[in-house]
CSV table of C-alpha atoms and ligand atoms in Angstrom, one decimal:
chain,number,residue,atom,x,y,z
A,1,MET,CA,-11.4,-21.0,-1.4
A,2,ARG,CA,-15.0,-22.1,-1.4
A,3,GLN,CA,-17.3,-19.1,-1.3
A,4,SER,CA,-19.8,-21.1,0.7
A,5,LYS,CA,-17.3,-21.3,3.5
A,6,LEU,CA,-16.2,-17.7,3.4
A,7,PHE,CA,-17.6,-16.4,6.8
A,8,THR,CA,-18.0,-12.9,5.5
A,9,LYS,CA,-20.9,-11.9,3.2
A,10,THR,CA,-21.4,-9.0,0.8
A,11,THR,CA,-23.8,-6.5,2.2
A,12,LYS,CA,-26.0,-3.7,1.0
A,13,ASN,CA,-26.3,-2.1,4.5
A,14,LEU,CA,-23.9,0.7,4.7
A,15,SER,CA,-23.8,3.5,7.3
A,16,LYS,CA,-24.5,6.9,5.8
A,17,ASP,CA,-21.2,8.4,7.1
A,18,GLU,CA,-19.3,6.0,4.8
A,19,LYS,CA,-18.6,8.5,2.0
A,20,SER,CA,-15.4,7.5,0.3
A,21,VAL,CA,-15.5,5.1,-2.6
A,22,ASN,CA,-12.8,2.9,-1.0
A,23,SER,CA,-14.6,2.3,2.3
A,24,ARG,CA,-18.0,1.9,0.7
A,25,LEU,CA,-16.8,-0.8,-1.8
A,26,LEU,CA,-14.5,-2.5,0.6
A,27,ILE,CA,-17.1,-2.8,3.3
A,28,LYS,CA,-19.9,-3.8,0.9
A,29,ALA,CA,-17.8,-6.5,-0.7
A,30,GLY,CA,-16.7,-7.9,2.7
A,31,PHE,CA,-13.0,-7.0,2.6
A,32,PHE,CA,-13.0,-4.8,5.7
A,33,ASP,CA,-15.1,-4.0,8.7
A,34,LYS,CA,-15.1,-0.6,10.4
A,35,LEU,CA,-14.4,-0.8,14.2
A,36,MET,CA,-14.5,3.0,14.7
A,37,ALA,CA,-13.6,6.1,12.8
A,38,GLY,CA,-10.1,5.5,11.3
A,39,ALA,CA,-9.8,1.9,12.4
A,40,TYR,CA,-10.7,-1.1,10.2
A,41,SER,CA,-10.5,-4.8,10.7
A,42,TYR,CA,-9.0,-6.8,7.8
A,43,LEU,CA,-11.3,-9.6,6.8
A,44,PRO,CA,-10.1,-12.7,4.8
A,45,LEU,CA,-10.5,-11.1,1.4
A,46,GLY,CA,-9.0,-7.8,2.5
A,47,PHE,CA,-6.1,-9.5,4.3
A,48,LEU,CA,-5.3,-11.5,1.1
A,49,VAL,CA,-5.0,-8.3,-0.8
A,50,PHE,CA,-3.0,-6.8,2.0
A,51,LYS,CA,-0.5,-9.7,2.0
A,52,LYS,CA,0.0,-9.4,-1.8
A,53,ILE,CA,0.8,-5.7,-1.5
A,54,GLU,CA,3.0,-6.5,1.5
A,55,ASN,CA,4.9,-9.0,-0.5
A,56,ILE,CA,5.5,-6.7,-3.5
A,57,ILE,CA,6.8,-4.0,-1.1
A,58,ARG,CA,9.0,-6.6,0.7
A,59,GLU,CA,10.5,-7.8,-2.6
A,60,GLU,CA,11.2,-4.3,-3.8
A,61,MET,CA,12.8,-3.3,-0.4
A,62,ASN,CA,14.9,-6.4,-0.3
A,63,GLY,CA,15.8,-5.5,-3.9
A,64,VAL,CA,17.5,-2.3,-2.7
A,65,SER,CA,19.4,-4.3,-0.1
A,66,ALA,CA,17.3,-3.2,2.8
A,67,GLN,CA,17.0,-5.6,5.8
A,68,GLU,CA,13.7,-6.3,7.4
A,69,ILE,CA,13.3,-5.8,11.2
A,70,LEU,CA,10.3,-5.3,13.5
A,71,LEU,CA,10.4,-2.6,16.3
A,72,PRO,CA,8.2,-2.3,19.3
A,73,SER,CA,5.1,-0.2,18.9
A,74,MET,CA,5.3,1.2,22.4
A,75,ASN,CA,8.3,3.5,23.0
A,76,PRO,CA,9.5,5.2,26.1
A,77,ARG,CA,9.0,9.0,26.5
A,78,LYS,CA,12.7,9.7,26.9
A,79,LEU,CA,13.5,8.9,23.3
A,80,TRP,CA,10.9,11.4,22.1
A,81,GLU,CA,12.2,14.1,24.4
A,82,THR,CA,15.7,13.6,23.0
A,83,THR,CA,14.4,14.8,19.6
A,84,ASN,CA,12.0,17.3,21.1
A,85,ARG,CA,9.0,15.5,19.5
A,86,TRP,CA,7.2,14.4,22.7
A,87,ARG,CA,5.1,17.6,22.4
A,88,TYR,CA,3.6,16.5,19.0
A,89,LYS,CA,-0.2,16.5,19.2
A,90,GLU,CA,-0.7,13.5,16.9
A,91,ILE,CA,1.0,11.1,19.4
A,92,PHE,CA,-1.2,8.7,21.4
A,93,LYS,CA,0.3,8.5,24.9
A,94,LEU,CA,0.0,5.8,27.6
A,95,LYS,CA,1.0,5.5,31.2
A,96,ASN,CA,1.8,2.2,33.0
A,97,ARG,CA,0.8,1.5,36.6
A,98,LYS,CA,4.1,3.1,37.8
A,99,GLY,CA,3.2,6.3,36.1
A,100,GLN,CA,5.8,6.0,33.4
A,101,ASP,CA,4.9,7.5,30.0
A,102,PHE,CA,5.0,5.8,26.6
A,103,ALA,CA,4.2,6.8,23.0
A,104,LEU,CA,2.5,4.6,20.5
A,105,GLY,CA,4.9,4.6,17.5
A,106,TRP,CA,3.6,7.0,14.8
A,107,THR,CA,7.1,6.8,13.0
A,108,HIS,CA,10.3,5.2,14.2
A,109,GLU,CA,13.3,7.4,13.8
A,110,GLU,CA,13.6,7.7,17.6
A,111,VAL,CA,13.8,3.9,17.9
A,112,VAL,CA,15.8,3.0,14.9
A,113,THR,CA,18.6,5.6,15.2
A,114,PRO,CA,19.9,4.5,18.6
A,115,LEU,CA,19.4,0.9,17.5
A,116,VAL,CA,21.6,1.2,14.4
A,117,LYS,CA,24.1,3.3,16.4
A,118,LYS,CA,24.8,0.3,18.6
A,119,HIS,CA,26.1,-1.6,15.5
A,120,VAL,CA,27.8,1.1,13.3
A,121,HIS,CA,31.1,2.5,14.3
A,122,SER,CA,33.2,2.9,11.2
A,123,TYR,CA,32.8,3.9,7.6
A,124,LYS,CA,33.2,0.2,6.9
A,125,ASP,CA,29.9,-0.5,8.6
A,126,LEU,CA,28.0,1.9,6.2
A,127,PRO,CA,25.7,2.1,4.4
A,128,VAL,CA,22.9,0.4,6.3
A,129,ALA,CA,19.2,0.2,5.3
A,130,VAL,CA,16.5,-1.3,7.5
A,131,TYR,CA,12.8,-1.4,7.2
A,132,GLN,CA,9.7,-2.7,8.9
A,133,ILE,CA,6.1,-3.3,8.0
A,134,GLN,CA,4.0,-2.5,11.1
A,135,ASN,CA,1.0,-0.7,12.5
A,136,LYS,CA,1.4,3.0,13.3
A,137,PHE,CA,-0.8,5.1,15.5
A,138,ARG,CA,-1.7,8.7,15.0
A,139,ASP,CA,-4.3,10.9,16.6
A,140,GLU,CA,-5.6,12.3,13.3
A,141,LEU,CA,-8.2,15.0,13.3
A,142,ARG,CA,-10.0,14.0,10.1
A,143,THR,CA,-10.8,10.4,9.5
A,144,LYS,CA,-13.5,10.4,6.9
A,145,SER,CA,-11.7,9.0,3.9
A,146,GLY,CA,-11.8,5.3,4.8
A,147,LEU,CA,-8.5,3.5,4.6
A,148,LEU,CA,-6.8,6.6,3.3
A,149,ARG,CA,-6.5,8.1,6.8
A,150,GLY,CA,-6.5,5.9,9.8
A,151,VAL,CA,-5.7,6.4,13.5
A,152,GLU,CA,-4.2,3.0,13.4
A,153,PHE,CA,-2.7,2.0,10.0
A,154,MET,CA,0.0,-0.2,8.4
A,155,MET,CA,3.1,1.4,7.2
A,156,LYS,CA,6.3,0.3,5.6
A,157,ASP,CA,9.1,2.5,7.0
A,158,LEU,CA,12.6,2.3,5.6
A,159,TYR,CA,15.6,4.1,7.2
A,160,SER,CA,18.9,4.4,5.5
A,161,PHE,CA,22.3,5.5,7.0
A,162,HIS,CA,25.2,6.8,5.0
A,163,LYS,CA,28.8,8.1,5.4
A,164,ASP,CA,28.3,11.1,3.1
A,165,GLU,CA,25.7,13.0,0.9
A,166,LYS,CA,26.8,11.4,-2.3
A,167,ASP,CA,26.0,8.0,-0.9
A,168,LEU,CA,22.7,9.2,0.5
A,169,ASN,CA,21.7,10.8,-2.8
A,170,LYS,CA,22.6,7.6,-4.7
A,171,TYR,CA,20.5,5.4,-2.4
A,172,TYR,CA,17.6,7.9,-2.5
A,173,GLU,CA,17.4,7.7,-6.3
A,174,LYS,CA,17.4,3.9,-6.0
A,175,VAL,CA,14.5,3.9,-3.6
A,176,LYS,CA,12.6,6.3,-5.8
A,177,LYS,CA,12.8,3.8,-8.7
A,178,ALA,CA,11.8,1.0,-6.4
A,179,TYR,CA,8.7,3.0,-5.4
A,180,PHE,CA,7.7,3.4,-9.0
A,181,ARG,CA,8.0,-0.4,-9.4
A,182,ILE,CA,5.8,-0.9,-6.4
A,183,PHE,CA,3.1,1.4,-7.7
A,184,LYS,CA,3.3,-0.1,-11.1
A,185,ARG,CA,2.8,-3.6,-9.7
A,186,CYS,CA,-0.1,-2.4,-7.7
A,187,GLY,CA,-1.8,-1.0,-10.9
A,188,ILE,CA,-1.7,2.7,-10.2
A,189,GLU,CA,1.4,3.8,-12.1
A,190,LYS,CA,-0.5,5.9,-14.6
A,191,GLU,CA,-2.3,7.9,-11.9
A,192,THR,CA,0.7,8.4,-9.6
A,193,PHE,CA,3.0,11.4,-9.9
A,194,LEU,CA,6.4,12.1,-8.4
A,195,THR,CA,5.8,15.3,-6.6
A,196,LEU,CA,8.1,17.9,-5.1
A,197,ALA,CA,7.2,18.7,-1.6
A,198,SER,CA,8.7,20.8,1.2
A,199,GLY,CA,11.8,19.2,2.6
A,200,GLY,CA,11.4,20.8,6.0
A,201,THR,CA,14.7,22.3,7.4
A,202,PHE,CA,16.9,19.4,6.2
A,203,SER,CA,16.8,19.7,2.4
A,204,LYS,CA,15.3,21.8,-0.3
A,205,TYR,CA,12.7,19.2,-1.3
A,206,SER,CA,11.3,15.9,-0.4
A,207,HIS,CA,9.4,13.7,-2.8
A,208,GLU,CA,5.9,12.5,-2.5
A,209,PHE,CA,4.1,9.9,-4.7
A,210,GLN,CA,0.7,11.4,-5.2
A,211,THR,CA,-2.2,9.5,-6.8
A,212,LEU,CA,-5.1,11.1,-8.5
A,213,THR,CA,-8.3,10.5,-6.5
A,214,PHE,CA,-11.4,12.5,-5.6
A,215,TYR,CA,-11.1,11.6,-1.9
A,216,GLY,CA,-7.5,12.7,-1.5
A,217,GLU,CA,-6.7,15.6,0.7
A,218,ASP,CA,-3.8,17.0,-1.3
A,219,LEU,CA,-3.6,19.4,-4.3
A,220,ILE,CA,-0.8,19.1,-6.7
A,221,TYR,CA,0.3,21.1,-9.8
A,222,VAL,CA,1.0,18.6,-12.6
A,223,CYS,CA,3.1,19.3,-15.7
A,224,PRO,CA,1.3,17.2,-18.3
A,225,LYS,CA,4.4,17.1,-20.5
A,226,CYS,CA,7.0,16.0,-18.0
A,227,LYS,CA,4.6,14.0,-15.7
A,228,ILE,CA,6.1,15.6,-12.7
A,229,ALA,CA,4.2,17.6,-10.1
A,230,ILE,CA,4.6,20.1,-7.3
A,231,ASN,CA,2.7,20.1,-4.1
A,232,LYS,CA,0.5,23.2,-3.6
A,233,GLU,CA,2.3,24.0,-0.3
A,234,ILE,CA,5.5,24.8,-2.2
A,235,ILE,CA,4.2,26.0,-5.5
A,236,GLU,CA,5.0,29.7,-4.7
A,237,LYS,CA,8.6,28.8,-4.0
A,238,GLN,CA,8.6,27.1,-7.3
A,239,LYS,CA,7.1,30.2,-9.0
A,240,TYR,CA,4.2,28.1,-10.5
A,241,ARG,CA,6.7,26.6,-13.0
A,242,CYS,CA,7.6,23.0,-13.9
A,243,PRO,CA,11.0,22.1,-12.5
A,244,GLU,CA,11.9,20.2,-15.6
A,245,CYS,CA,10.7,22.3,-18.6
A,246,ASN,CA,9.9,25.6,-16.8
A,247,SER,CA,6.4,25.6,-18.4
A,248,LYS,CA,3.7,27.6,-16.6
A,249,LYS,CA,1.0,25.3,-18.0
A,250,LEU,CA,0.3,23.3,-14.9
A,251,GLU,CA,-2.9,21.5,-14.1
A,252,ILE,CA,-4.3,21.4,-10.5
A,253,LYS,CA,-5.3,17.9,-9.4
A,254,LYS,CA,-6.7,16.4,-6.2
A,255,THR,CA,-4.6,13.6,-4.9
A,256,VAL,CA,-3.6,11.3,-2.0
A,257,GLU,CA,0.0,10.8,-0.9
A,258,VAL,CA,0.6,7.0,-1.2
A,259,GLY,CA,4.3,7.3,-0.2
A,260,ASN,CA,7.1,9.7,0.4
A,261,ILE,CA,10.9,9.8,0.6
A,262,PHE,CA,12.8,12.2,2.7
A,263,LYS,CA,16.5,13.2,3.3
A,264,LEU,CA,16.8,13.6,7.0
A,265,LYS,CA,20.5,14.3,6.8
A,266,ASP,CA,21.9,14.6,10.4
A,267,ARG,CA,18.6,15.7,12.1
A,268,PHE,CA,18.5,12.4,14.1
A,269,SER,CA,22.2,11.5,14.3
A,270,GLN,CA,22.7,14.9,15.9
A,271,ALA,CA,20.0,14.3,18.5
A,272,PHE,CA,21.4,10.8,19.3
A,273,ASP,CA,25.0,11.7,18.9
A,274,PHE,CA,25.5,9.0,16.2
A,275,ASN,CA,29.0,9.3,14.8
A,276,PHE,CA,31.2,7.1,12.8
A,277,ARG,CA,35.0,7.0,12.2
A,278,ASP,CA,35.7,7.9,8.6
A,279,LYS,CA,38.6,6.7,6.4
A,280,ASP,CA,40.6,9.8,7.3
A,281,GLY,CA,40.3,8.9,11.0
A,282,LYS,CA,37.9,11.7,11.8
A,283,GLU,CA,34.6,11.3,13.7
A,284,LYS,CA,31.6,12.4,11.5
A,285,LYS,CA,27.8,12.4,11.8
A,286,VAL,CA,25.9,9.7,10.0
A,287,LEU,CA,23.5,10.9,7.4
A,288,MET,CA,20.0,9.5,7.1
A,289,GLY,CA,17.1,9.1,4.7
A,290,CYS,CA,13.6,7.8,5.5
A,291,TYR,CA,11.0,6.4,3.1
A,292,GLY,CA,7.4,5.6,3.9
A,293,ILE,CA,4.4,3.8,2.3
A,294,GLY,CA,1.0,3.4,3.9
A,295,LEU,CA,-0.1,-0.1,3.0
A,296,GLY,CA,-3.8,0.4,3.9
A,297,ARG,CA,-3.7,3.8,2.2
A,298,LEU,CA,-2.2,2.2,-0.9
A,299,LEU,CA,-4.9,-0.5,-0.9
A,300,GLY,CA,-7.7,2.1,-0.5
A,301,THR,CA,-6.1,4.2,-3.2
A,302,VAL,CA,-6.1,1.3,-5.6
A,303,VAL,CA,-9.9,0.9,-5.0
A,304,GLU,CA,-10.4,4.7,-5.6
A,305,VAL,CA,-8.6,4.3,-8.9
A,306,CYS,CA,-9.8,0.9,-10.0
A,307,HIS,CA,-13.5,0.5,-9.8
A,308,ASP,CA,-16.8,1.1,-11.7
A,309,ASP,CA,-20.4,1.5,-10.6
A,310,LYS,CA,-20.7,-2.3,-10.0
A,311,GLY,CA,-17.7,-2.7,-7.8
A,312,ILE,CA,-13.9,-3.1,-7.5
A,313,ILE,CA,-11.7,-4.1,-10.4
A,314,TRP,CA,-8.5,-5.5,-8.9
A,315,PRO,CA,-5.2,-5.2,-10.7
A,316,LYS,CA,-4.0,-8.7,-11.5
A,317,GLU,CA,-1.0,-8.8,-9.1
A,318,ILE,CA,-2.9,-7.8,-6.0
A,319,SER,CA,-6.3,-9.4,-6.6
A,320,PRO,CA,-7.3,-11.7,-3.6
A,321,PHE,CA,-7.5,-14.6,-6.1
A,322,PRO,CA,-6.4,-14.6,-9.7
A,323,ILE,CA,-9.7,-16.4,-10.8
A,324,HIS,CA,-13.3,-16.3,-9.8
A,325,LEU,CA,-14.8,-19.7,-10.7
A,326,ILE,CA,-18.6,-19.7,-10.7
A,327,ALA,CA,-20.9,-22.8,-11.0
A,328,LEU,CA,-24.3,-21.8,-12.3
A,329,GLY,CA,-27.3,-24.0,-11.8
A,330,GLU,CA,-27.6,-26.9,-9.4
A,331,THR,CA,-27.6,-29.9,-11.7
A,332,LYS,CA,-25.3,-32.8,-10.8
A,333,LYS,CA,-23.4,-32.4,-14.0
A,334,VAL,CA,-22.5,-28.7,-13.4
A,335,LYS,CA,-21.6,-29.4,-9.8
A,336,GLU,CA,-19.3,-32.3,-10.7
A,337,LYS,CA,-17.6,-30.4,-13.5
A,338,ALA,CA,-17.0,-27.3,-11.4
A,339,GLU,CA,-15.7,-29.3,-8.5
A,340,LYS,CA,-13.3,-31.1,-10.8
A,341,ILE,CA,-12.0,-27.8,-12.3
A,342,TYR,CA,-11.6,-26.3,-8.8
A,343,LYS,CA,-9.6,-29.4,-7.7
A,344,ASP,CA,-7.5,-29.4,-10.8
A,345,LEU,CA,-6.6,-25.8,-10.3
A,346,GLN,CA,-5.7,-26.4,-6.7
A,347,LYS,CA,-3.4,-29.3,-7.9
A,348,ALA,CA,-1.8,-26.8,-10.3
A,349,LYS,CA,-1.3,-24.5,-7.3
A,350,ILE,CA,-3.8,-22.0,-8.5
A,351,GLU,CA,-6.1,-20.9,-5.7
A,352,ALA,CA,-9.4,-19.7,-7.2
A,353,LEU,CA,-12.3,-18.2,-5.4
A,354,TYR,CA,-15.0,-20.8,-6.2
A,355,ASP,CA,-18.6,-19.8,-6.0
A,356,ASP,CA,-20.1,-23.1,-5.0
A,357,ARG,CA,-23.1,-21.6,-3.1
A,358,GLU,CA,-26.3,-23.5,-3.8
A,359,ASP,CA,-28.8,-21.0,-2.4
A,360,LYS,CA,-27.8,-18.1,-4.7
A,361,SER,CA,-29.5,-17.0,-7.9
A,362,ILE,CA,-27.5,-16.4,-11.1
A,363,GLY,CA,-28.1,-12.7,-10.7
A,364,ALA,CA,-26.8,-12.7,-7.1
A,365,LYS,CA,-23.7,-14.6,-8.0
A,366,PHE,CA,-22.8,-12.2,-10.8
A,367,THR,CA,-23.6,-9.1,-8.7
A,368,ASP,CA,-21.3,-10.4,-6.0
A,369,SER,CA,-18.6,-11.3,-8.5
A,370,ASP,CA,-18.6,-7.8,-10.0
A,371,LEU,CA,-18.5,-6.2,-6.5
A,372,ILE,CA,-15.6,-8.4,-5.3
A,373,GLY,CA,-13.8,-7.5,-8.5
A,374,ILE,CA,-11.5,-10.5,-9.3
A,375,PRO,CA,-10.1,-9.7,-12.7
A,376,VAL,CA,-11.1,-13.0,-14.5
A,377,ARG,CA,-14.4,-14.8,-14.2
A,378,ILE,CA,-14.8,-18.4,-15.3
A,379,VAL,CA,-18.4,-19.7,-15.5
A,380,VAL,CA,-19.6,-23.3,-16.0
A,381,SER,CA,-23.2,-23.9,-16.5
A,382,GLU,CA,-25.6,-26.4,-18.2
A,383,LYS,CA,-25.4,-24.3,-21.3
A,384,THR,CA,-21.6,-24.1,-21.5
A,385,LEU,CA,-21.2,-27.8,-20.7
A,386,LYS,CA,-23.3,-28.8,-23.7
A,387,ASN,CA,-20.3,-27.7,-25.8
A,388,ASN,CA,-17.8,-29.0,-23.3
A,389,SER,CA,-16.9,-25.4,-22.7
A,390,PHE,CA,-16.6,-22.7,-20.1
A,391,GLU,CA,-17.3,-19.0,-20.3
A,392,VAL,CA,-14.6,-16.5,-19.5
A,393,LYS,CA,-15.1,-12.8,-18.9
A,394,LYS,CA,-12.6,-10.1,-17.7
A,395,ARG,CA,-13.9,-7.8,-15.1
A,396,ASN,CA,-12.9,-4.7,-17.1
A,397,GLU,CA,-14.3,-5.9,-20.4
A,398,LYS,CA,-17.8,-6.6,-21.7
A,399,LYS,CA,-16.8,-9.4,-24.0
A,400,ILE,CA,-17.6,-13.0,-23.0
A,401,LYS,CA,-15.6,-15.8,-24.6
A,402,LEU,CA,-16.5,-19.4,-24.9
A,403,MET,CA,-13.6,-21.8,-24.6
A,404,LYS,CA,-13.1,-25.5,-24.6
A,405,LEU,CA,-12.8,-27.1,-21.1
A,406,THR,CA,-9.6,-28.9,-22.2
A,407,SER,CA,-7.9,-25.5,-22.6
A,408,LEU,CA,-8.9,-24.1,-19.2
A,409,GLU,CA,-5.7,-24.8,-17.3
A,410,LYS,CA,-3.5,-23.6,-20.1
A,411,TYR,CA,-5.6,-20.4,-20.3
A,412,VAL,CA,-5.4,-19.7,-16.6
A,413,LYS,CA,-1.7,-20.4,-16.4
A,414,LYS,CA,-1.0,-18.1,-19.3
A,415,TYR,CA,-3.1,-15.4,-17.8
A,416,ILE,CA,-1.4,-15.6,-14.4
A,417,LYS,CA,2.1,-15.2,-15.9
B,1,LIG,P1,-0.3,13.0,5.4
B,1,LIG,O1,0.2,14.3,4.9
B,1,LIG,O2,-1.3,12.4,4.4
B,1,LIG,O3,-0.8,13.1,6.8
B,1,LIG,P2,2.2,12.3,6.3
B,1,LIG,O4,3.1,13.3,5.6
B,1,LIG,O5,1.9,12.5,7.7
B,1,LIG,O6,0.9,12.0,5.4
B,1,LIG,P3,4.3,10.3,6.7
B,1,LIG,O7,4.4,10.6,8.1
B,1,LIG,O8,5.4,10.6,5.8
B,1,LIG,O9,2.9,10.8,6.1
B,1,LIG,O10,3.9,8.7,6.5
B,1,LIG,C1,4.4,7.9,5.5
B,1,LIG,C2,3.3,7.3,4.7
B,1,LIG,O11,2.3,6.7,5.6
B,1,LIG,C3,2.4,8.3,3.9
B,1,LIG,O12,3.0,8.5,2.7
B,1,LIG,C4,1.1,7.6,3.8
B,1,LIG,O13,1.1,6.7,2.7
B,1,LIG,C5,1.0,6.8,5.1
B,1,LIG,N1,0.1,7.5,6.1
B,1,LIG,C6,0.4,8.6,6.8
B,1,LIG,N2,-0.6,8.9,7.6
B,1,LIG,C7,-1.5,8.0,7.4
B,1,LIG,C8,-2.8,7.7,8.0
B,1,LIG,N3,-3.3,8.5,9.0
B,1,LIG,N4,-3.5,6.7,7.5
B,1,LIG,C9,-3.0,5.9,6.6
B,1,LIG,N5,-1.8,6.0,6.0
B,1,LIG,C10,-1.1,7.1,6.4
B,2,LIG,MG1,0.2,13.3,8.6
């Protein structure tokens, strides 16, 4: 994409109430726009990152045999009364002109359970796992951490249905592994801890995936040896000890919950009277698990973890573009060469962000490039062309390398792999 055609610009004008690192950098670099507290518009660069994250999640969900669906955001009141959750304060509620009540979906157990019930009757129909990637609505009280807490936000919610606990447990462990692959591919594996959290009334624990960040709202106790953590809310129950090695040497850290997995057991199949006929001919309750990841929160968390004082440093797999190609100086020779490189890359199906802007100084181009944070920067200038070369610099390194133009495509292809 030509930077001269990108309709968004980087900006220095930020409102003072933008405190979190993620919202400051993402707004400054032109990835997002704030509509109101807790609601952000995805701009072209931000939407590209979002789609990469979405794809990673989709691949990993399909990898655990989950099937993608899409449910309505607006749900009838009756469903929420069935589970006694219509009273929840975080639900946004609407009325139509006939006076009927609706909830804007803040989670979807109430919709997905009766839906799957229509198709599952026998043990032969189980297990089933379905997920969607969709916007959720929640009347949150605190919305000051940028993308980390929205009133409207994108979530991947997966629901699984099983014939017995053994099958639920097996699937739960599979999803746990898929979650770690997702966070690894998004570049925050090292900072993300599997965390024991309260399981409500349905099971002893649930698991959260908590990532170290200053703007997170959670506190966890980490065992540095086992790399496992316990959420502060259940640490007393756990007697301040590591569940693996029993050590009391735990470190308190500030974190944000990027995902969680939960055994619902028969909480919702009871409410919706969802039974199946088992092998022995008996009617039994279906057991359920649910598994969430906030995509906007994950994107914001990556920025909280991966940045420096100049801007964002995107992990390779979710960068809006793999390469930032920059033409420096306005001579005909530089222009022609840069154009050729850009077109050759396109032919090789590598979409670079190409800074072809003619009215920007060298300093301004480099400042924008650091702020936007594409992991590899390729520069052609009068100086590099004298040696038939280009300059390459990684966003997270200081070193600048001069390489022959003839090796450019090979270098880029190898880097992308
Ligand atoms: P929190 O404790 O942070 O409010 P939660 O327990 O309410 O989270 P869930 O209802 O389990 O979260 O939602 C699943 C996932 O959706 C969370 O792990 C998180 O990644 C994301 N999420 C939840 N609330 C928000 C929000 N207000 N804004 C952005 N993402 C959110
Ligand atoms: Mg919440």
